[in-house]
Amino acid sequence: MSDAAEFTQKEEKEDITPEEEQGNQSEDSSEDEASGATEMDFLRNLFSSTLGLGSVEKVLDELTLDGVARYIQSGKCKNIVCMVGAGISTSAGIPDFRSPGTGLYANLQKYKLPYPEAIFQIDYFKKHPEPFFALARELYPGQFKPTVCHYFMKMLKDKGLLRRCYSQNIDTLERVAGLEGDDLIEAHGTFYTSHCVSFSCRQEYNLGWMKEKIFADDIPKCDKCSSLVKPDIVFFGESLPVRFFTSMKMDFPQCDLLIIMGTSLQVQPFAGLVGRVSKSCPRLLINMEKAGQADPFFGVLDFGGGMDFDSDKAYRDVAHISTCDKGCLALADLLGWKGELEELVNSEHSRIDTQDQQEKASEAVGAAAKACAAPTAPEAKKEE
C-alpha cells in the first residue's frame, strides 16, 4: 500500500479547540508557503529560459547508470534524496495501487465499495470503517520483509550519503530496514502510530495496540471517548503532514543526487518534488517504465521540473528500466557494494524470521497458559 491521491479538502472542523485551530493554521501556512515557492519557481524558470539567463552545469559524464555510479564515487555526491513509491514493496508481496489486474484498486470488489478509492476516503471511513480494517488485516505492517531496495537505502544512510527518504508508502518497511524517524518523510502517513479521530480527544495509540484490535476483528475504538481510532495514514480529504512541507524546503535545494524508485509520479504534491532540486542536480529513475516526463509545451519554457530522458537537450536525467530490486543491485554492483548489500539482505531477513518464530512461540505459550488458567465448568451431578 502506498499511493494516496490528491489532497484538497480539509477535515471537518466541529469541536476544534483553540490549540488545534492554531495547529491547523500552521499546517495551512506551510502548504501556502509551498504553493508560493512553486509559483516563484515558475517565474524564475520562465524568465531564465526566455531571457537566456543562467547556465547549467552538466554533472554526469554520461546519462547511464554507470555515469551515476561514477558520480557517486567521485566524492562530489554527499546529499542523496530518495523518492519512493509502491513499486519498491511489490517484491515483498504488497500490491501496488494501479497495476491492471493485480493492483489494489482492481481487487476491492469483495468490499462492495461505491468506488475503489472510497476505502481511503476520510468521510466514507468515518461512516463505514469496516472495509478499511478488513483490508488492513490483509496488508498489515509486520507481515512482510523489506526488499533489496529498502536495504540499499539503508546502505546509503550507513555510508553517510542519504540526506532523506521521501516515501509514499504506509507499509513501514523503510523503518523495518533501519531508516529512523529523522531519515524518513512518510508523505502519505504511516501505520506506525494511530490517533482518535475526535478533535476534542486525539488520543495516540501505538502499532501494537492497533495490531491487536485489527487481528481481533474489532473496529478500533478510543479507550477514552469511544470514537474511531485511525492509523496515521493520509486519507483522501486530509492534508499531508506539516513535516513534508517544512523538510522539502530544506532538503531539495541541498540535494546533489535525486533517486526516484517505484513511483508513477502521478500524485501531487509528491510528484512535484522532482522539480525542487537545483537545475544541475542529476535525477535517476529506477522503475518499470519512464515516469514524470515533462509536458512538451512546458518543456519549451523549461518549466514544471519534469524529467527529460530522450530529447537533444537531456543533460541530467537517467531512466533505468527494471524492477527496483534489480536496479539497486545493478547500481550497487557498479559501486562495488553488491556483496555487502546481498549479505545485509540475507542477514536481516534471517533475523526477522528468527524474531517472528520467537514471537509466535511466545504467543503460543501465552495462549496455552491462558487456557489452563481459565476456570472449568463444574461437572454435572450424576443422576441416581
Short mmCIF file of C-alpha atoms in Angstrom, two decimals:
data_model
loop_
_atom_site.label_atom_id
_atom_site.label_comp_id
_atom_site.label_asym_id
_atom_site.label_seq_id
_atom_site.Cartn_x
_atom_site.Cartn_y
_atom_site.Cartn_z
CA MET A 1 0.00 0.00 0.00
CA SER A 2 1.37 3.32 -0.68
CA ASP A 3 -0.21 5.69 -3.11
CA ALA A 4 -2.80 8.14 -1.99
CA ALA A 5 -4.29 10.68 -4.34
CA GLU A 6 -4.55 14.45 -4.45
CA PHE A 7 -5.41 16.02 -1.15
CA THR A 8 -7.56 19.09 -1.46
CA GLN A 9 -10.31 19.27 1.14
CA LYS A 10 -9.75 19.67 4.87
CA GLU A 11 -11.13 17.56 7.68
CA GLU A 12 -14.39 18.65 9.28
CA LYS A 13 -13.81 21.33 11.90
CA GLU A 14 -16.53 20.89 14.51
CA ASP A 15 -15.40 20.79 18.15
CA ILE A 16 -11.97 22.23 17.37
CA THR A 17 -10.11 23.63 20.38
CA PRO A 18 -8.12 26.90 20.11
CA GLU A 19 -4.87 24.92 20.25
CA GLU A 20 -5.99 22.67 17.40
CA GLU A 21 -7.15 25.65 15.38
CA GLN A 22 -3.68 27.15 15.77
CA GLY A 23 -2.16 23.84 14.61
CA ASN A 24 -4.42 23.82 11.56
CA GLN A 25 -3.41 27.38 10.74
CA SER A 26 0.26 26.37 10.97
CA GLU A 27 -0.37 23.46 8.61
CA ASP A 28 -2.25 25.68 6.15
CA SER A 29 0.58 28.21 6.34
CA SER A 30 3.15 25.56 5.42
CA GLU A 31 1.10 24.50 2.41
CA ASP A 32 0.60 28.14 1.37
CA GLU A 33 4.33 28.72 1.57
CA ALA A 34 4.98 25.64 -0.55
CA SER A 35 2.48 26.89 -3.14
CA GLY A 36 4.15 30.30 -3.16
CA ALA A 37 7.56 28.71 -3.65
CA THR A 38 6.21 26.76 -6.63
CA GLU A 39 4.92 29.98 -8.19
CA MET A 40 8.32 31.59 -7.66
CA ASP A 41 9.97 28.59 -9.31
CA PHE A 42 7.68 29.10 -12.30
CA LEU A 43 8.58 32.78 -12.66
CA ARG A 44 12.28 32.12 -12.13
CA ASN A 45 12.38 29.37 -14.73
CA LEU A 46 10.26 31.34 -17.18
CA PHE A 47 12.45 34.44 -17.08
CA SER A 48 15.64 32.37 -17.06
CA SER A 49 14.56 30.42 -20.13
CA THR A 50 13.05 33.35 -22.03
CA LEU A 51 15.92 35.76 -21.41
CA GLY A 52 18.65 33.14 -21.64
CA LEU A 53 19.82 33.88 -18.12
CA GLY A 54 21.89 31.49 -16.07
CA SER A 55 23.91 28.46 -17.08
CA VAL A 56 23.51 24.83 -16.15
CA GLU A 57 26.40 22.67 -15.03
CA LYS A 58 26.45 19.17 -16.51
CA VAL A 59 27.44 16.86 -13.68
CA LEU A 60 27.18 13.37 -15.20
CA ASP A 61 29.75 12.32 -17.81
CA GLU A 62 27.06 10.16 -19.44
CA LEU A 63 23.34 9.62 -18.91
CA THR A 64 23.56 5.99 -17.80
CA LEU A 65 23.63 4.03 -14.57
CA ASP A 66 27.42 3.85 -15.00
CA GLY A 67 27.53 7.64 -15.17
CA VAL A 68 25.55 7.90 -11.94
CA ALA A 69 27.85 5.38 -10.23
CA ARG A 70 30.96 7.30 -11.26
CA TYR A 71 29.42 10.49 -9.92
CA ILE A 72 28.69 8.85 -6.54
CA GLN A 73 32.25 7.50 -6.42
CA SER A 74 33.72 10.92 -7.26
CA GLY A 75 33.14 12.20 -3.73
CA LYS A 76 31.12 15.17 -5.01
CA CYS A 77 27.83 13.47 -4.16
CA LYS A 78 27.09 13.84 -0.44
CA ASN A 79 23.37 14.60 -0.15
CA ILE A 80 21.27 11.94 -1.87
CA VAL A 81 17.49 12.26 -1.59
CA CYS A 82 15.36 9.21 -2.43
CA MET A 83 11.73 9.42 -3.54
CA VAL A 84 9.97 6.06 -3.38
CA GLY A 85 6.53 4.61 -4.08
CA ALA A 86 4.67 1.31 -4.07
CA GLY A 87 7.00 -0.28 -6.61
CA ILE A 88 9.74 -0.76 -4.02
CA SER A 89 7.47 -3.02 -1.94
CA THR A 90 5.85 -5.22 -4.58
CA SER A 91 8.61 -7.84 -4.34
CA ALA A 92 7.77 -8.09 -0.62
CA GLY A 93 4.27 -9.22 -1.60
CA ILE A 94 2.49 -5.89 -1.13
CA PRO A 95 0.39 -4.94 -4.19
CA ASP A 96 0.70 -1.52 -5.73
CA PHE A 97 -2.39 0.54 -6.45
CA ARG A 98 -2.86 0.88 -10.18
CA SER A 99 -1.43 -2.16 -11.99
CA PRO A 100 -4.23 -3.64 -14.13
CA GLY A 101 -5.50 -6.91 -12.70
CA THR A 102 -3.02 -7.13 -9.80
CA GLY A 103 -3.18 -3.65 -8.31
CA LEU A 104 -5.02 -2.92 -5.08
CA TYR A 105 -7.80 -0.96 -6.76
CA ALA A 106 -8.52 -3.83 -9.15
CA ASN A 107 -9.21 -6.27 -6.31
CA LEU A 108 -11.57 -4.47 -3.95
CA GLN A 109 -14.87 -5.83 -5.29
CA LYS A 110 -15.40 -8.00 -2.21
CA TYR A 111 -15.74 -4.91 -0.04
CA LYS A 112 -18.74 -3.64 -2.05
CA LEU A 113 -17.46 -0.07 -2.22
CA PRO A 114 -19.24 2.66 -4.20
CA TYR A 115 -15.89 3.23 -5.97
CA PRO A 116 -12.39 1.81 -5.24
CA GLU A 117 -10.89 4.98 -3.77
CA ALA A 118 -13.69 5.15 -1.15
CA ILE A 119 -11.73 2.76 1.05
CA PHE A 120 -9.25 5.61 1.66
CA GLN A 121 -11.83 8.45 1.74
CA ILE A 122 -11.99 10.05 5.18
CA ASP A 123 -15.73 10.81 5.08
CA TYR A 124 -16.56 7.27 3.92
CA PHE A 125 -14.23 5.79 6.55
CA LYS A 126 -15.97 7.62 9.40
CA LYS A 127 -19.31 6.16 8.33
CA HIS A 128 -18.14 2.75 7.11
CA PRO A 129 -14.77 1.80 8.70
CA GLU A 130 -15.21 -1.96 8.20
CA PRO A 131 -13.79 -2.23 4.63
CA PHE A 132 -10.60 -0.37 5.56
CA PHE A 133 -9.88 -2.52 8.60
CA ALA A 134 -10.64 -5.71 6.67
CA LEU A 135 -8.07 -4.63 4.08
CA ALA A 136 -5.64 -3.68 6.86
CA ARG A 137 -5.72 -7.27 8.15
CA GLU A 138 -4.52 -8.46 4.75
CA LEU A 139 -1.78 -5.88 4.32
CA TYR A 140 -0.81 -5.13 7.89
CA PRO A 141 2.78 -3.99 8.57
CA GLY A 142 4.87 -6.72 10.14
CA GLN A 143 3.70 -9.44 7.78
CA PHE A 144 6.27 -8.54 5.12
CA LYS A 145 10.05 -8.18 4.96
CA PRO A 146 11.92 -5.20 3.45
CA THR A 147 13.26 -5.60 -0.07
CA VAL A 148 16.68 -5.15 -1.65
CA CYS A 149 15.65 -1.60 -2.47
CA HIS A 150 14.87 -0.80 1.19
CA TYR A 151 18.25 -2.12 2.29
CA PHE A 152 20.05 -0.22 -0.48
CA MET A 153 18.71 2.99 1.05
CA LYS A 154 19.89 1.77 4.47
CA MET A 155 23.37 1.34 2.96
CA LEU A 156 23.26 4.89 1.62
CA LYS A 157 22.48 6.02 5.16
CA ASP A 158 25.27 3.94 6.70
CA LYS A 159 27.77 5.37 4.20
CA GLY A 160 26.74 8.93 5.09
CA LEU A 161 25.21 9.65 1.69
CA LEU A 162 21.47 9.69 2.40
CA ARG A 163 20.04 13.07 3.29
CA ARG A 164 16.44 11.88 3.41
CA CYS A 165 13.98 9.35 2.01
CA TYR A 166 10.58 10.70 0.94
CA SER A 167 8.13 7.81 0.79
CA GLN A 168 4.57 7.47 -0.48
CA ASN A 169 4.32 4.11 1.28
CA ILE A 170 2.48 3.35 4.50
CA ASP A 171 3.83 -0.18 4.99
CA THR A 172 6.61 0.94 7.43
CA LEU A 173 9.19 -1.24 5.63
CA GLU A 174 11.64 1.66 5.48
CA ARG A 175 11.62 1.68 9.29
CA VAL A 176 11.98 -2.11 9.49
CA ALA A 177 15.02 -1.85 7.19
CA GLY A 178 16.68 0.60 9.58
CA LEU A 179 15.70 4.09 8.46
CA GLU A 180 14.76 6.09 11.54
CA GLY A 181 12.41 8.99 12.06
CA ASP A 182 14.90 11.67 11.05
CA ASP A 183 15.87 9.77 7.88
CA LEU A 184 12.32 9.49 6.67
CA ILE A 185 9.46 11.66 5.46
CA GLU A 186 6.35 9.48 5.26
CA ALA A 187 4.48 11.78 2.90
CA HIS A 188 1.25 9.80 3.00
CA GLY A 189 1.48 8.91 6.67
CA THR A 190 2.14 5.62 8.41
CA PHE A 191 0.64 2.75 10.40
CA TYR A 192 3.38 3.33 12.98
CA THR A 193 1.08 5.47 15.14
CA SER A 194 -2.69 5.98 15.31
CA HIS A 195 -4.97 8.66 16.74
CA CYS A 196 -8.56 9.03 17.85
CA VAL A 197 -10.48 10.85 15.12
CA SER A 198 -12.30 13.10 17.62
CA PHE A 199 -10.84 16.61 17.53
CA SER A 200 -11.56 17.04 21.23
CA CYS A 201 -9.61 13.87 22.12
CA ARG A 202 -6.87 12.89 19.62
CA GLN A 203 -5.53 10.18 21.95
CA GLU A 204 -2.45 8.49 20.43
CA TYR A 205 -2.03 4.71 20.13
CA ASN A 206 0.99 2.66 19.11
CA LEU A 207 1.46 -0.01 16.46
CA GLY A 208 0.98 -2.89 18.89
CA TRP A 209 -2.36 -1.56 20.18
CA MET A 210 -3.73 -1.14 16.65
CA LYS A 211 -2.46 -4.57 15.56
CA GLU A 212 -4.22 -6.26 18.48
CA LYS A 213 -7.52 -4.58 17.60
CA ILE A 214 -7.30 -5.34 13.89
CA PHE A 215 -6.46 -9.02 14.29
CA ALA A 216 -9.14 -9.45 16.95
CA ASP A 217 -11.56 -8.40 14.20
CA ASP A 218 -12.56 -5.35 16.25
CA ILE A 219 -13.20 -1.87 14.91
CA PRO A 220 -10.64 0.14 16.95
CA LYS A 221 -12.38 2.50 19.36
CA CYS A 222 -10.75 5.04 21.65
CA ASP A 223 -10.28 3.92 25.26
CA LYS A 224 -11.07 7.46 26.44
CA CYS A 225 -14.03 8.60 24.34
CA SER A 226 -15.11 5.56 22.28
CA SER A 227 -14.63 7.38 18.95
CA LEU A 228 -12.98 5.64 15.99
CA VAL A 229 -9.20 5.31 16.03
CA LYS A 230 -7.46 5.65 12.66
CA PRO A 231 -3.87 4.84 11.71
CA ASP A 232 -1.94 7.99 10.87
CA ILE A 233 -2.09 7.43 7.13
CA VAL A 234 -3.27 10.27 4.90
CA PHE A 235 -6.72 9.60 3.51
CA PHE A 236 -8.33 11.42 0.61
CA GLY A 237 -9.69 14.59 2.13
CA GLU A 238 -6.82 15.04 4.61
CA SER A 239 -3.73 17.23 4.45
CA LEU A 240 -0.22 15.87 4.19
CA PRO A 241 1.95 16.03 7.32
CA VAL A 242 3.34 19.50 8.05
CA ARG A 243 6.82 17.96 8.20
CA PHE A 244 6.56 17.10 4.49
CA PHE A 245 6.31 20.78 3.59
CA THR A 246 8.89 22.08 6.05
CA SER A 247 11.51 19.43 5.25
CA MET A 248 11.29 19.67 1.46
CA LYS A 249 12.27 23.34 1.61
CA MET A 250 15.50 22.37 3.39
CA ASP A 251 16.34 19.10 1.65
CA PHE A 252 15.80 19.64 -2.06
CA PRO A 253 17.94 22.77 -2.53
CA GLN A 254 20.82 20.83 -0.91
CA CYS A 255 20.23 17.61 -2.86
CA ASP A 256 23.07 16.66 -5.23
CA LEU A 257 21.51 13.38 -6.49
CA LEU A 258 17.81 12.52 -6.61
CA ILE A 259 16.98 8.80 -6.85
CA ILE A 260 13.34 8.07 -7.71
CA MET A 261 12.14 4.47 -7.39
CA GLY A 262 8.89 2.60 -7.84
CA THR A 263 6.52 5.51 -8.37
CA SER A 264 4.38 6.63 -11.29
CA LEU A 265 4.88 10.29 -10.29
CA GLN A 266 1.19 10.91 -10.89
CA VAL A 267 0.14 12.02 -7.42
CA GLN A 268 0.58 15.61 -6.30
CA PRO A 269 2.11 17.21 -4.38
CA PHE A 270 4.60 14.32 -4.08
CA ALA A 271 5.28 14.18 -7.82
CA GLY A 272 6.20 17.87 -7.88
CA LEU A 273 9.22 17.24 -5.66
CA VAL A 274 11.29 16.25 -8.71
CA GLY A 275 11.25 19.89 -9.79
CA ARG A 276 12.51 21.26 -6.49
CA VAL A 277 16.16 20.20 -6.88
CA SER A 278 18.67 22.54 -8.49
CA LYS A 279 18.97 22.71 -12.26
CA SER A 280 22.29 20.87 -12.17
CA CYS A 281 21.20 18.05 -9.85
CA PRO A 282 21.19 14.63 -11.59
CA ARG A 283 17.97 12.60 -11.31
CA LEU A 284 17.92 8.80 -11.56
CA LEU A 285 14.64 6.96 -12.12
CA ILE A 286 14.56 3.21 -11.38
CA ASN A 287 11.16 1.99 -12.49
CA MET A 288 9.35 -0.45 -14.76
CA GLU A 289 8.53 2.40 -17.14
CA LYS A 290 9.51 6.01 -17.68
CA ALA A 291 7.59 8.40 -15.47
CA GLY A 292 7.39 12.08 -14.65
CA GLN A 293 8.37 13.31 -18.09
CA ALA A 294 7.87 17.00 -18.83
CA ASP A 295 4.84 18.19 -20.76
CA PRO A 296 6.04 19.15 -24.26
CA PHE A 297 4.58 22.68 -24.00
CA PHE A 298 6.10 23.43 -20.62
CA GLY A 299 9.31 21.72 -21.71
CA VAL A 300 9.79 24.53 -24.24
CA LEU A 301 9.64 27.02 -21.38
CA ASP A 302 11.83 24.80 -19.19
CA PHE A 303 9.08 24.90 -16.56
CA GLY A 304 7.47 22.22 -14.47
CA GLY A 305 10.56 20.29 -13.42
CA GLY A 306 9.52 17.25 -15.46
CA MET A 307 12.04 14.59 -16.40
CA ASP A 308 13.78 14.68 -19.79
CA PHE A 309 15.33 11.35 -20.73
CA ASP A 310 15.31 11.39 -24.51
CA SER A 311 15.44 14.86 -26.05
CA ASP A 312 18.51 16.51 -27.54
CA LYS A 313 18.54 18.83 -24.51
CA ALA A 314 18.68 15.98 -21.95
CA TYR A 315 21.66 16.50 -19.65
CA ARG A 316 20.92 15.13 -16.17
CA ASP A 317 18.03 12.62 -16.16
CA VAL A 318 18.68 8.86 -16.31
CA ALA A 319 15.99 6.17 -16.66
CA HIS A 320 16.96 2.63 -15.67
CA ILE A 321 14.04 0.43 -16.70
CA SER A 322 13.85 -2.59 -14.41
CA THR A 323 12.37 -3.70 -11.13
CA CYS A 324 13.56 -1.61 -8.22
CA ASP A 325 15.45 -4.52 -6.67
CA LYS A 326 17.33 -5.32 -9.88
CA GLY A 327 18.11 -1.65 -10.43
CA CYS A 328 19.51 -1.26 -6.92
CA LEU A 329 21.59 -4.44 -7.29
CA ALA A 330 22.94 -3.18 -10.62
CA LEU A 331 23.91 0.18 -9.12
CA ALA A 332 25.40 -1.50 -6.05
CA ASP A 333 27.46 -3.73 -8.36
CA LEU A 334 28.85 -0.71 -10.21
CA LEU A 335 29.71 0.89 -6.86
CA GLY A 336 31.40 -2.27 -5.56
CA TRP A 337 28.71 -2.75 -2.90
CA LYS A 338 26.80 -5.74 -4.31
CA GLY A 339 28.25 -8.38 -1.99
CA GLU A 340 27.74 -6.14 1.01
CA LEU A 341 24.13 -5.45 0.02
CA GLU A 342 23.31 -9.13 -0.53
CA GLU A 343 24.86 -10.03 2.82
CA LEU A 344 22.83 -7.30 4.55
CA VAL A 345 19.58 -8.53 2.99
CA ASN A 346 20.25 -12.17 3.91
CA SER A 347 21.30 -11.44 7.49
CA GLU A 348 18.38 -9.09 8.14
CA HIS A 349 15.83 -11.48 6.66
CA SER A 350 17.23 -14.29 8.84
CA ARG A 351 17.00 -12.04 11.89
CA ILE A 352 13.37 -11.15 11.11
CA ASP A 353 12.46 -14.83 10.55
CA THR A 354 14.04 -15.79 13.90
CA GLN A 355 12.26 -12.95 15.67
CA ASP A 356 8.91 -13.98 14.12
CA GLN A 357 9.40 -17.58 15.23
CA GLN A 358 10.19 -16.45 18.79
CA GLU A 359 7.13 -14.21 18.89
CA LYS A 360 4.86 -16.98 17.61
CA ALA A 361 6.28 -19.40 20.17
CA SER A 362 5.74 -16.85 22.93
CA GLU A 363 2.16 -16.25 21.78
CA ALA A 364 1.51 -19.99 21.76
CA VAL A 365 2.85 -20.34 25.32
CA GLY A 366 0.73 -17.40 26.43
CA ALA A 367 -2.38 -18.83 24.83
CA ALA A 368 -1.77 -22.22 26.46
CA ALA A 369 -1.23 -20.62 29.87
CA LYS A 370 -4.40 -18.60 29.47
CA ALA A 371 -6.36 -21.73 28.57
CA CYS A 372 -5.03 -23.60 31.61
CA ALA A 373 -5.89 -20.71 33.91
CA ALA A 374 -9.47 -20.46 32.65
CA PRO A 375 -11.99 -21.77 35.22
CA THR A 376 -13.55 -25.07 34.31
CA ALA A 377 -17.28 -25.61 34.47
CA PRO A 378 -18.40 -27.82 37.39
CA GLU A 379 -19.29 -31.36 36.45
CA ALA A 380 -22.98 -32.13 36.37
CA LYS A 381 -24.17 -34.43 39.16
CA LYS A 382 -24.91 -37.92 38.03
CA GLU A 383 -28.49 -38.98 38.30
CA GLU A 384 -29.12 -41.64 40.92
#
